PDB file of C-alpha atoms in Angstrom:
ATOM      1  CA  UNK A   1    -206.026  41.921   9.366  1.00 51.00           C
ATOM      2  CA  UNK A   2    -202.319  42.206   9.827  1.00 46.00           C
ATOM      3  CA  UNK A   3    -199.793  40.772   7.269  1.00 47.00           C
ATOM      4  CA  UNK A   4    -196.829  39.261   8.534  1.00 42.00           C
ATOM      5  CA  UNK A   5    -193.701  40.102   6.417  1.00 43.00           C
ATOM      6  CA  UNK A   6    -190.666  37.835   7.372  1.00 40.00           C
ATOM      7  CA  UNK A   7    -187.717  39.892   8.066  1.00 41.00           C
ATOM      8  CA  UNK A   8    -185.091  36.968   8.161  1.00 45.00           C
ATOM      9  CA  UNK A   9    -184.009  34.128  10.062  1.00 45.00           C
ATOM     10  CA  UNK A  10    -185.490  33.782  13.506  1.00 52.00           C
ATOM     11  CA  UNK A  11    -183.324  31.471  15.744  1.00 51.00           C
ATOM     12  CA  UNK A  12    -185.018  28.189  16.752  1.00 49.00           C
ATOM     13  CA  UNK A  13    -187.893  28.407  14.342  1.00 53.00           C
ATOM     14  CA  UNK A  14    -186.761  25.903  11.715  1.00 64.00           C
ATOM     15  CA  UNK A  15    -184.846  23.577  14.267  1.00 66.00           C
ATOM     16  CA  UNK A  16    -181.191  24.330  15.108  1.00 72.00           C
ATOM     17  CA  UNK A  17    -178.854  24.585  12.500  1.00 93.00           C
ATOM     18  CA  UNK A  18    -175.611  24.502  14.667  1.00 96.00           C
ATOM     19  CA  UNK A  19    -175.546  22.320  17.855  1.00 96.00           C
ATOM     20  CA  UNK A  20    -172.315  23.118  19.881  1.00 96.00           C
ATOM     21  CA  UNK A  21    -171.008  20.544  22.108  1.00 94.00           C
ATOM     22  CA  UNK A  22    -168.571  21.504  24.917  1.00 92.00           C
ATOM     23  CA  UNK A  23    -165.846  18.586  25.259  1.00 88.00           C
ATOM     24  CA  UNK A  24    -162.934  18.142  27.659  1.00 84.00           C
ATOM     25  CA  UNK A  25    -162.037  14.580  27.404  1.00 80.00           C
ATOM     26  CA  UNK A  26    -164.221  13.739  30.478  1.00 83.00           C
ATOM     27  CA  UNK A  27    -166.671  10.770  30.131  1.00 84.00           C
ATOM     28  CA  UNK A  28    -169.478  12.950  30.571  1.00 87.00           C
ATOM     29  CA  UNK A  29    -168.472  15.319  27.792  1.00 86.00           C
ATOM     30  CA  UNK A  30    -168.020  12.654  25.262  1.00 85.00           C
ATOM     31  CA  UNK A  31    -171.404  11.343  26.253  1.00 88.00           C
ATOM     32  CA  UNK A  32    -172.480  14.824  25.659  1.00 91.00           C
ATOM     33  CA  UNK A  33    -170.700  14.891  22.445  1.00 89.00           C
ATOM     34  CA  UNK A  34    -172.330  11.730  21.381  1.00 88.00           C
ATOM     35  CA  UNK A  35    -175.928  12.941  22.080  1.00 92.00           C
ATOM     36  CA  UNK A  36    -175.226  16.039  20.392  1.00 93.00           C
ATOM     37  CA  UNK A  37    -174.103  14.057  17.317  1.00 89.00           C
ATOM     38  CA  UNK A  38    -177.531  12.330  17.279  1.00 88.00           C
ATOM     39  CA  UNK A  39    -179.419  15.699  17.673  1.00 91.00           C
ATOM     40  CA  UNK A  40    -177.233  16.897  14.723  1.00 91.00           C
ATOM     41  CA  UNK A  41    -177.913  13.918  12.647  1.00 88.00           C
ATOM     42  CA  UNK A  42    -181.748  14.169  13.152  1.00 89.00           C
ATOM     43  CA  UNK A  43    -181.901  17.757  12.564  1.00 90.00           C
ATOM     44  CA  UNK A  44    -179.401  17.842   9.456  1.00 91.00           C
ATOM     45  CA  UNK A  45    -177.576  20.496  11.543  1.00 93.00           C
ATOM     46  CA  UNK A  46    -173.703  21.084  11.828  1.00 94.00           C
ATOM     47  CA  UNK A  47    -172.010  19.702  14.989  1.00 92.00           C
ATOM     48  CA  UNK A  48    -169.477  22.098  16.463  1.00 93.00           C
ATOM     49  CA  UNK A  49    -167.198  20.293  19.049  1.00 90.00           C
ATOM     50  CA  UNK A  50    -165.575  22.846  21.183  1.00 91.00           C
ATOM     51  CA  UNK A  51    -162.463  22.269  23.640  1.00 89.00           C
ATOM     52  CA  UNK A  52    -161.813  25.223  25.849  1.00 88.00           C
ATOM     53  CA  UNK A  53    -157.951  25.239  26.611  1.00 82.00           C
ATOM     54  CA  UNK A  54    -157.387  26.787  29.999  1.00 77.00           C
ATOM     55  CA  UNK A  55    -155.140  29.543  30.291  1.00 74.00           C
ATOM     56  CA  UNK A  56    -152.453  29.569  33.285  1.00 66.00           C
ATOM     57  CA  UNK A  57    -152.543  32.791  34.967  1.00 57.00           C
ATOM     58  CA  UNK A  58    -149.113  34.690  34.714  1.00 53.00           C
ATOM     59  CA  UNK A  59    -148.399  34.380  38.376  1.00 50.00           C
ATOM     60  CA  UNK A  60    -149.160  30.600  38.417  1.00 51.00           C
ATOM     61  CA  UNK A  61    -146.542  29.754  35.769  1.00 50.00           C
ATOM     62  CA  UNK A  62    -143.229  29.665  37.164  1.00 52.00           C
ATOM     63  CA  UNK A  63    -141.298  29.662  33.966  1.00 51.00           C
ATOM     64  CA  UNK A  64    -141.492  28.122  30.555  1.00 48.00           C
ATOM     65  CA  UNK A  65    -141.105  24.440  31.550  1.00 49.00           C
ATOM     66  CA  UNK A  66    -144.696  24.830  33.379  1.00 49.00           C
ATOM     67  CA  UNK A  67    -146.072  26.732  30.564  1.00 50.00           C
ATOM     68  CA  UNK A  68    -144.538  24.369  27.882  1.00 53.00           C
ATOM     69  CA  UNK A  69    -145.777  21.178  29.999  1.00 53.00           C
ATOM     70  CA  UNK A  70    -149.437  22.532  29.932  1.00 57.00           C
ATOM     71  CA  UNK A  71    -149.253  23.174  26.255  1.00 65.00           C
ATOM     72  CA  UNK A  72    -148.097  19.626  25.646  1.00 68.00           C
ATOM     73  CA  UNK A  73    -151.061  18.307  28.035  1.00 63.00           C
ATOM     74  CA  UNK A  74    -153.628  20.439  26.214  1.00 66.00           C
ATOM     75  CA  UNK A  75    -152.220  19.016  22.767  1.00 74.00           C
ATOM     76  CA  UNK A  76    -152.786  15.553  24.185  1.00 74.00           C
ATOM     77  CA  UNK A  77    -156.233  16.235  25.365  1.00 69.00           C
ATOM     78  CA  UNK A  78    -157.187  17.844  21.938  1.00 71.00           C
ATOM     79  CA  UNK A  79    -155.521  14.637  20.113  1.00 78.00           C
ATOM     80  CA  UNK A  80    -157.847  12.518  22.421  1.00 75.00           C
ATOM     81  CA  UNK A  81    -160.716  14.628  21.843  1.00 69.00           C
ATOM     82  CA  UNK A  82    -159.968  14.498  18.133  1.00 70.00           C
ATOM     83  CA  UNK A  83    -159.923  10.678  18.130  1.00 75.00           C
ATOM     84  CA  UNK A  84    -163.137  10.423  20.017  1.00 72.00           C
ATOM     85  CA  UNK A  85    -164.832  12.826  17.402  1.00 67.00           C
ATOM     86  CA  UNK A  86    -163.604  10.710  14.770  1.00 69.00           C
ATOM     87  CA  UNK A  87    -165.393   7.790  16.137  1.00 70.00           C
ATOM     88  CA  UNK A  88    -168.664   9.750  16.570  1.00 65.00           C
ATOM     89  CA  UNK A  89    -168.216  10.990  12.841  1.00 59.00           C
ATOM     90  CA  UNK A  90    -168.069   7.245  11.538  1.00 58.00           C
ATOM     91  CA  UNK A  91    -171.219   6.099  13.443  1.00 57.00           C
ATOM     92  CA  UNK A  92    -173.495   9.157  13.198  1.00 57.00           C
ATOM     93  CA  UNK A  93    -172.500  10.253   9.425  1.00 72.00           C
ATOM     94  CA  UNK A  94    -173.048  13.942  10.713  1.00 81.00           C
ATOM     95  CA  UNK A  95    -171.182  17.347   9.495  1.00 85.00           C
ATOM     96  CA  UNK A  96    -169.028  18.594  12.192  1.00 84.00           C
ATOM     97  CA  UNK A  97    -166.181  20.907  13.084  1.00 86.00           C
ATOM     98  CA  UNK A  98    -163.759  20.710  15.763  1.00 85.00           C
ATOM     99  CA  UNK A  99    -162.790  24.091  17.543  1.00 87.00           C
ATOM    100  CA  UNK A 100    -160.376  25.029  20.196  1.00 85.00           C
ATOM    101  CA  UNK A 101    -160.902  28.231  22.304  1.00 86.00           C
ATOM    102  CA  UNK A 102    -158.890  29.514  25.265  1.00 84.00           C
ATOM    103  CA  UNK A 103    -159.948  30.743  28.472  1.00 85.00           C
ATOM    104  CA  UNK A 104    -162.158  29.273  31.361  1.00 87.00           C
ATOM    105  CA  UNK A 105    -164.698  26.714  30.132  1.00 89.00           C
ATOM    106  CA  UNK A 106    -167.808  29.089  30.772  1.00 92.00           C
ATOM    107  CA  UNK A 107    -166.504  32.268  28.812  1.00 92.00           C
ATOM    108  CA  UNK A 108    -164.913  29.981  26.274  1.00 92.00           C
ATOM    109  CA  UNK A 109    -168.071  28.487  25.504  1.00 95.00           C
ATOM    110  CA  UNK A 110    -170.038  31.715  25.391  1.00 95.00           C
ATOM    111  CA  UNK A 111    -167.525  33.111  23.030  1.00 94.00           C
ATOM    112  CA  UNK A 112    -167.894  29.571  20.907  1.00 95.00           C
ATOM    113  CA  UNK A 113    -171.330  29.726  20.900  1.00 96.00           C
ATOM    114  CA  UNK A 114    -171.685  33.386  19.864  1.00 95.00           C
ATOM    115  CA  UNK A 115    -168.789  32.942  17.207  1.00 95.00           C
ATOM    116  CA  UNK A 116    -170.300  30.026  15.643  1.00 94.00           C
ATOM    117  CA  UNK A 117    -173.943  31.379  16.117  1.00 95.00           C
ATOM    118  CA  UNK A 118    -174.952  28.134  17.911  1.00 96.00           C
ATOM    119  CA  UNK A 119    -178.536  27.483  18.254  1.00 95.00           C
ATOM    120  CA  UNK A 120    -178.130  24.873  21.046  1.00 96.00           C
ATOM    121  CA  UNK A 121    -175.419  23.806  23.412  1.00 96.00           C
ATOM    122  CA  UNK A 122    -174.913  20.514  24.991  1.00 96.00           C
ATOM    123  CA  UNK A 123    -172.442  19.641  27.574  1.00 93.00           C
ATOM    124  CA  UNK A 124    -171.624  16.997  30.215  1.00 90.00           C
ATOM    125  CA  UNK A 125    -172.604  17.351  33.791  1.00 86.00           C
ATOM    126  CA  UNK A 126    -169.951  18.412  36.004  1.00 78.00           C
ATOM    127  CA  UNK A 127    -167.759  15.427  37.697  1.00 71.00           C
ATOM    128  CA  UNK A 128    -165.956  18.084  40.010  1.00 66.00           C
ATOM    129  CA  UNK A 129    -167.576  17.869  43.661  1.00 55.00           C
ATOM    130  CA  UNK A 130    -166.749  21.617  44.128  1.00 49.00           C
ATOM    131  CA  UNK A 131    -169.176  22.499  41.429  1.00 49.00           C
ATOM    132  CA  UNK A 132    -172.186  21.380  43.597  1.00 51.00           C
ATOM    133  CA  UNK A 133    -171.361  24.608  45.687  1.00 48.00           C
ATOM    134  CA  UNK A 134    -170.043  27.391  43.282  1.00 50.00           C
ATOM    135  CA  UNK A 135    -171.879  26.184  40.315  1.00 59.00           C
ATOM    136  CA  UNK A 136    -171.246  24.402  37.251  1.00 84.00           C
ATOM    137  CA  UNK A 137    -170.575  25.470  33.900  1.00 88.00           C
ATOM    138  CA  UNK A 138    -173.563  23.812  32.751  1.00 88.00           C
ATOM    139  CA  UNK A 139    -175.729  25.785  35.324  1.00 88.00           C
ATOM    140  CA  UNK A 140    -174.245  28.938  34.359  1.00 90.00           C
ATOM    141  CA  UNK A 141    -175.015  28.549  30.699  1.00 92.00           C
ATOM    142  CA  UNK A 142    -178.483  27.843  31.553  1.00 90.00           C
ATOM    143  CA  UNK A 143    -178.805  30.899  33.605  1.00 91.00           C
ATOM    144  CA  UNK A 144    -177.388  32.956  30.567  1.00 90.00           C
ATOM    145  CA  UNK A 145    -180.561  32.221  29.081  1.00 89.00           C
ATOM    146  CA  UNK A 146    -179.274  32.752  25.672  1.00 92.00           C
ATOM    147  CA  UNK A 147    -179.407  29.147  24.023  1.00 93.00           C
ATOM    148  CA  UNK A 148    -181.423  26.036  24.933  1.00 94.00           C
ATOM    149  CA  UNK A 149    -178.883  23.828  26.902  1.00 94.00           C
ATOM    150  CA  UNK A 150    -178.790  20.323  27.321  1.00 94.00           C
ATOM    151  CA  UNK A 151    -176.943  18.612  30.201  1.00 91.00           C
ATOM    152  CA  UNK A 152    -176.002  15.144  29.632  1.00 91.00           C
ATOM    153  CA  UNK A 153    -175.262  12.993  32.755  1.00 85.00           C
TER     154      UNK A 153
END
């Protein structure tokens, strides 16, 4: 008979400790955040709300005014997401944090999940028609096979 000696924490064995929800201000992402908040509450896990701020390529920005306007828009989105998160916090009484990463949504969520050692990732279904052809962020996260991924419609 072989004796099993624990060598430390094994991800997913005791339920998730960090549930990451990707939010971008869309209705589906806010539903995903609410769903993730419920999971976090039931599992007594930390809810990490993550917004990935897009970075405009240098060639696309024709000077500081465009970059400045983009930054203002991003700050507006972050404020809106924070307000939504505050409403979720009151409803679910869950431990949560808000994080902003930069980059494309897929790479940003992967970086966030790695940095925050997420045990599960929750995202909203894509609301963009083009994603049916080239693949949504959710599909790419599932194909990465590194975390359980829940896609909320």
